[in-house]
Amino acid sequence: MNILIIEDDVWLGQRIYDVFYEKIITTRISLIHSFEEFLKEYHSLWLYDIILTDLNLWNYQEPEWFEIIKKIREFHKVVPIVVISGYDDIEKLRYAFSLGISDYIIKPVRLKELEVRVLNWMHTHYTNQLLHSWQVYYYKDISYNIFECTWKHIDSC
């Protein structure tokens, strides 16, 4: 699973990075802190399976907050986008969903909740792709058999 994290709060960005680096098998995980860095990464968006982004990046004015979502959707129509933001204004939330985000988490973010939501998106969005390549998907001490649709706890030895 390839994850792109866009978060201008360096401390929070690193915490989110660590959650996924330590707990999920990834082939690529990137952390960027600004819209300028995002633009440099723009043509590599096709590499990512999910994008986690803040709306209000440092030195980024309110009318431009949604530009990052628009740009992602211009380049990658189907990748799940999870917005992590301190703004709970229902109109901003509604607008973000109208642009094609997959989920919206209000800060302060609970890292366990974020992990669960990302795993849910991975499961629901990519199950069809996994059917052709794996029968059983493993995460920590749990296995999921895709053909039987069953979860199983794996005892540690």
PDB file of C-alpha atoms in Angstrom:
ATOM      1  CA  MET A   1       0.000   0.000   0.000  1.00  0.00           C
ATOM      2  CA  ASN A   2       1.384   3.394  -0.985  1.00  0.00           C
ATOM      3  CA  ILE A   3       0.427   6.393   1.140  1.00  0.00           C
ATOM      4  CA  LEU A   4       0.943  10.114   0.551  1.00  0.00           C
ATOM      5  CA  ILE A   5       0.624  12.338   3.638  1.00  0.00           C
ATOM      6  CA  ILE A   6       0.287  16.100   3.137  1.00  0.00           C
ATOM      7  CA  GLU A   7       0.489  17.881   6.494  1.00  0.00           C
ATOM      8  CA  ASP A   8       2.156  21.207   7.293  1.00  0.00           C
ATOM      9  CA  ASP A   9       2.365  20.482  11.032  1.00  0.00           C
ATOM     10  CA  VAL A  10       5.716  18.685  11.062  1.00  0.00           C
ATOM     11  CA  TRP A  11       5.102  16.982  14.417  1.00  0.00           C
ATOM     12  CA  LEU A  12       1.643  15.676  13.459  1.00  0.00           C
ATOM     13  CA  GLY A  13       2.804  14.680   9.993  1.00  0.00           C
ATOM     14  CA  GLN A  14       5.610  12.611  11.490  1.00  0.00           C
ATOM     15  CA  ARG A  15       3.222  10.945  13.964  1.00  0.00           C
ATOM     16  CA  ILE A  16       0.879   9.972  11.125  1.00  0.00           C
ATOM     17  CA  TYR A  17       3.844   8.749   9.081  1.00  0.00           C
ATOM     18  CA  ASP A  18       5.049   6.626  12.007  1.00  0.00           C
ATOM     19  CA  VAL A  19       1.628   5.012  12.497  1.00  0.00           C
ATOM     20  CA  PHE A  20       1.603   3.687   8.958  1.00  0.00           C
ATOM     21  CA  TYR A  21       5.311   3.012   8.691  1.00  0.00           C
ATOM     22  CA  GLU A  22       5.248   0.819  11.802  1.00  0.00           C
ATOM     23  CA  LYS A  23       1.867  -0.877  11.393  1.00  0.00           C
ATOM     24  CA  ILE A  24       1.061  -1.352   7.755  1.00  0.00           C
ATOM     25  CA  ILE A  25       3.176  -2.993   5.124  1.00  0.00           C
ATOM     26  CA  THR A  26       3.868  -0.245   2.620  1.00  0.00           C
ATOM     27  CA  THR A  27       6.035  -0.085  -0.431  1.00  0.00           C
ATOM     28  CA  ARG A  28       5.975   3.711  -0.511  1.00  0.00           C
ATOM     29  CA  ILE A  29       5.040   6.253   2.125  1.00  0.00           C
ATOM     30  CA  SER A  30       5.746   9.925   1.564  1.00  0.00           C
ATOM     31  CA  LEU A  31       5.320  12.920   3.841  1.00  0.00           C
ATOM     32  CA  ILE A  32       5.210  16.408   2.397  1.00  0.00           C
ATOM     33  CA  HIS A  33       4.623  19.677   4.252  1.00  0.00           C
ATOM     34  CA  SER A  34       3.553  22.276   1.715  1.00  0.00           C
ATOM     35  CA  PHE A  35       1.591  22.923  -1.443  1.00  0.00           C
ATOM     36  CA  GLU A  36       4.891  23.579  -3.236  1.00  0.00           C
ATOM     37  CA  GLU A  37       6.166  20.114  -2.263  1.00  0.00           C
ATOM     38  CA  PHE A  38       2.833  18.671  -3.405  1.00  0.00           C
ATOM     39  CA  LEU A  39       3.305  20.265  -6.837  1.00  0.00           C
ATOM     40  CA  LYS A  40       6.719  18.596  -7.109  1.00  0.00           C
ATOM     41  CA  GLU A  41       5.079  15.246  -6.292  1.00  0.00           C
ATOM     42  CA  TYR A  42       2.066  15.901  -8.548  1.00  0.00           C
ATOM     43  CA  HIS A  43       3.125  13.716 -11.479  1.00  0.00           C
ATOM     44  CA  SER A  44       3.787  10.797  -9.117  1.00  0.00           C
ATOM     45  CA  LEU A  45       0.237  10.735  -7.701  1.00  0.00           C
ATOM     46  CA  TRP A  46      -0.581   7.603  -9.693  1.00  0.00           C
ATOM     47  CA  LEU A  47       1.842   5.714  -7.406  1.00  0.00           C
ATOM     48  CA  TYR A  48      -0.334   6.221  -4.326  1.00  0.00           C
ATOM     49  CA  ASP A  49      -3.176   4.037  -3.088  1.00  0.00           C
ATOM     50  CA  ILE A  50      -4.483   6.643  -0.637  1.00  0.00           C
ATOM     51  CA  ILE A  51      -3.804  10.313   0.078  1.00  0.00           C
ATOM     52  CA  LEU A  52      -4.141  11.892   3.527  1.00  0.00           C
ATOM     53  CA  THR A  53      -4.197  15.675   3.400  1.00  0.00           C
ATOM     54  CA  ASP A  54      -4.741  18.721   5.542  1.00  0.00           C
ATOM     55  CA  LEU A  55      -6.760  21.499   3.938  1.00  0.00           C
ATOM     56  CA  ASN A  56      -5.144  24.484   5.583  1.00  0.00           C
ATOM     57  CA  LEU A  57      -1.472  24.237   4.702  1.00  0.00           C
ATOM     58  CA  TRP A  58       0.944  26.847   6.011  1.00  0.00           C
ATOM     59  CA  ASN A  59       0.866  30.096   4.063  1.00  0.00           C
ATOM     60  CA  TYR A  60      -2.142  28.868   2.106  1.00  0.00           C
ATOM     61  CA  GLN A  61      -5.154  31.197   1.998  1.00  0.00           C
ATOM     62  CA  GLU A  62      -8.768  30.062   2.514  1.00  0.00           C
ATOM     63  CA  PRO A  63      -9.966  30.329  -1.106  1.00  0.00           C
ATOM     64  CA  GLU A  64      -7.084  28.033  -2.105  1.00  0.00           C
ATOM     65  CA  TRP A  65      -7.729  25.338   0.524  1.00  0.00           C
ATOM     66  CA  PHE A  66      -9.575  23.090  -1.873  1.00  0.00           C
ATOM     67  CA  GLU A  67      -7.074  23.447  -4.712  1.00  0.00           C
ATOM     68  CA  ILE A  68      -5.143  20.431  -3.492  1.00  0.00           C
ATOM     69  CA  ILE A  69      -8.254  18.242  -3.786  1.00  0.00           C
ATOM     70  CA  LYS A  70      -9.050  19.647  -7.224  1.00  0.00           C
ATOM     71  CA  LYS A  71      -5.502  18.980  -8.432  1.00  0.00           C
ATOM     72  CA  ILE A  72      -5.512  15.420  -7.095  1.00  0.00           C
ATOM     73  CA  ARG A  73      -8.829  14.723  -8.840  1.00  0.00           C
ATOM     74  CA  GLU A  74      -7.545  16.230 -12.113  1.00  0.00           C
ATOM     75  CA  PHE A  75      -4.679  13.751 -12.135  1.00  0.00           C
ATOM     76  CA  HIS A  76      -6.034  10.710 -10.264  1.00  0.00           C
ATOM     77  CA  LYS A  77      -9.807  10.297 -10.475  1.00  0.00           C
ATOM     78  CA  VAL A  78     -10.268   7.331  -8.126  1.00  0.00           C
ATOM     79  CA  VAL A  79      -7.626   7.414  -5.398  1.00  0.00           C
ATOM     80  CA  PRO A  80      -9.205   7.687  -1.925  1.00  0.00           C
ATOM     81  CA  ILE A  81      -8.560  11.109  -0.345  1.00  0.00           C
ATOM     82  CA  VAL A  82      -8.918  11.481   3.413  1.00  0.00           C
ATOM     83  CA  VAL A  83      -8.942  15.088   4.603  1.00  0.00           C
ATOM     84  CA  ILE A  84      -7.618  15.785   8.088  1.00  0.00           C
ATOM     85  CA  SER A  85      -8.593  19.297   9.124  1.00  0.00           C
ATOM     86  CA  GLY A  86      -9.332  21.478  12.113  1.00  0.00           C
ATOM     87  CA  TYR A  87     -12.297  23.013  10.322  1.00  0.00           C
ATOM     88  CA  ASP A  88     -15.698  21.627  11.226  1.00  0.00           C
ATOM     89  CA  ASP A  89     -17.749  24.075   9.173  1.00  0.00           C
ATOM     90  CA  ILE A  90     -20.468  21.972   7.534  1.00  0.00           C
ATOM     91  CA  GLU A  91     -20.356  23.972   4.299  1.00  0.00           C
ATOM     92  CA  LYS A  92     -16.598  23.377   3.908  1.00  0.00           C
ATOM     93  CA  LEU A  93     -17.209  19.720   4.671  1.00  0.00           C
ATOM     94  CA  ARG A  94     -20.025  19.499   2.116  1.00  0.00           C
ATOM     95  CA  TYR A  95     -17.903  21.265  -0.504  1.00  0.00           C
ATOM     96  CA  ALA A  96     -14.934  18.946   0.120  1.00  0.00           C
ATOM     97  CA  PHE A  97     -17.169  15.913  -0.425  1.00  0.00           C
ATOM     98  CA  SER A  98     -18.598  17.463  -3.591  1.00  0.00           C
ATOM     99  CA  LEU A  99     -15.031  17.664  -4.925  1.00  0.00           C
ATOM    100  CA  GLY A 100     -14.596  13.937  -4.420  1.00  0.00           C
ATOM    101  CA  ILE A 101     -12.970  13.311  -1.060  1.00  0.00           C
ATOM    102  CA  SER A 102     -13.548   9.923   0.521  1.00  0.00           C
ATOM    103  CA  ASP A 103     -13.515  10.834   4.201  1.00  0.00           C
ATOM    104  CA  TYR A 104     -13.035  13.835   6.497  1.00  0.00           C
ATOM    105  CA  ILE A 105     -11.503  13.673   9.964  1.00  0.00           C
ATOM    106  CA  ILE A 106     -11.666  16.698  12.246  1.00  0.00           C
ATOM    107  CA  LYS A 107      -8.548  17.599  14.245  1.00  0.00           C
ATOM    108  CA  PRO A 108      -7.366  16.846  16.803  1.00  0.00           C
ATOM    109  CA  VAL A 109      -7.034  13.513  15.057  1.00  0.00           C
ATOM    110  CA  ARG A 110      -7.020  10.249  16.969  1.00  0.00           C
ATOM    111  CA  LEU A 111      -4.277   8.226  15.325  1.00  0.00           C
ATOM    112  CA  LYS A 112      -6.016   4.911  15.994  1.00  0.00           C
ATOM    113  CA  GLU A 113      -9.179   6.225  14.313  1.00  0.00           C
ATOM    114  CA  LEU A 114      -7.133   7.357  11.312  1.00  0.00           C
ATOM    115  CA  GLU A 115      -5.484   3.942  11.087  1.00  0.00           C
ATOM    116  CA  VAL A 116      -8.874   2.187  11.179  1.00  0.00           C
ATOM    117  CA  ARG A 117     -10.342   4.473   8.523  1.00  0.00           C
ATOM    118  CA  VAL A 118      -7.377   4.025   6.198  1.00  0.00           C
ATOM    119  CA  LEU A 119      -7.528   0.262   6.582  1.00  0.00           C
ATOM    120  CA  ASN A 120     -11.252   0.416   5.854  1.00  0.00           C
ATOM    121  CA  TRP A 121     -10.613   2.402   2.681  1.00  0.00           C
ATOM    122  CA  MET A 122      -7.893  -0.006   1.663  1.00  0.00           C
ATOM    123  CA  HIS A 123     -10.265  -2.921   2.189  1.00  0.00           C
ATOM    124  CA  THR A 124     -13.331  -1.464   0.497  1.00  0.00           C
ATOM    125  CA  HIS A 125     -11.597   0.365  -2.340  1.00  0.00           C
ATOM    126  CA  TYR A 126      -8.988  -2.197  -3.334  1.00  0.00           C
ATOM    127  CA  THR A 127     -10.678  -5.537  -2.622  1.00  0.00           C
ATOM    128  CA  ASN A 128     -11.485  -6.034  -6.302  1.00  0.00           C
ATOM    129  CA  GLN A 129      -7.841  -5.605  -7.217  1.00  0.00           C
ATOM    130  CA  LEU A 130      -6.723  -7.951  -4.460  1.00  0.00           C
ATOM    131  CA  LEU A 131      -9.022 -10.709  -5.712  1.00  0.00           C
ATOM    132  CA  HIS A 132      -6.763 -11.242  -8.667  1.00  0.00           C
ATOM    133  CA  SER A 133      -3.513 -11.344  -6.767  1.00  0.00           C
ATOM    134  CA  TRP A 134      -4.032 -12.664  -3.217  1.00  0.00           C
ATOM    135  CA  GLN A 135      -6.481 -14.913  -1.485  1.00  0.00           C
ATOM    136  CA  VAL A 136      -5.543 -13.993   2.072  1.00  0.00           C
ATOM    137  CA  TYR A 137      -4.561 -10.549   3.297  1.00  0.00           C
ATOM    138  CA  TYR A 138      -2.632 -10.270   6.579  1.00  0.00           C
ATOM    139  CA  TYR A 139      -2.535  -7.381   9.011  1.00  0.00           C
ATOM    140  CA  LYS A 140      -0.838  -7.731  12.401  1.00  0.00           C
ATOM    141  CA  ASP A 141      -2.383 -10.843  13.977  1.00  0.00           C
ATOM    142  CA  ILE A 142      -5.479 -10.911  11.755  1.00  0.00           C
ATOM    143  CA  SER A 143      -5.973 -12.553   8.384  1.00  0.00           C
ATOM    144  CA  TYR A 144      -8.800 -11.904   5.936  1.00  0.00           C
ATOM    145  CA  ASN A 145      -9.714 -14.509   3.338  1.00  0.00           C
ATOM    146  CA  ILE A 146     -11.094 -12.591   0.385  1.00  0.00           C
ATOM    147  CA  PHE A 147     -12.822 -15.515  -1.286  1.00  0.00           C
ATOM    148  CA  GLU A 148     -14.551 -16.688   1.894  1.00  0.00           C
ATOM    149  CA  CYS A 149     -15.070 -13.175   3.328  1.00  0.00           C
ATOM    150  CA  THR A 150     -13.845 -14.339   6.724  1.00  0.00           C
ATOM    151  CA  TRP A 151     -11.609 -12.770   9.366  1.00  0.00           C
ATOM    152  CA  LYS A 152      -9.375 -14.937  11.488  1.00  0.00           C
ATOM    153  CA  HIS A 153      -7.229 -14.178  14.519  1.00  0.00           C
ATOM    154  CA  ILE A 154      -3.733 -15.643  14.151  1.00  0.00           C
ATOM    155  CA  ASP A 155      -2.215 -16.892  17.404  1.00  0.00           C
ATOM    156  CA  SER A 156       1.309 -15.653  18.020  1.00  0.00           C
ATOM    157  CA  CYS A 157       3.871 -18.382  18.514  1.00  0.00           C
TER     158      CYS A 157
END
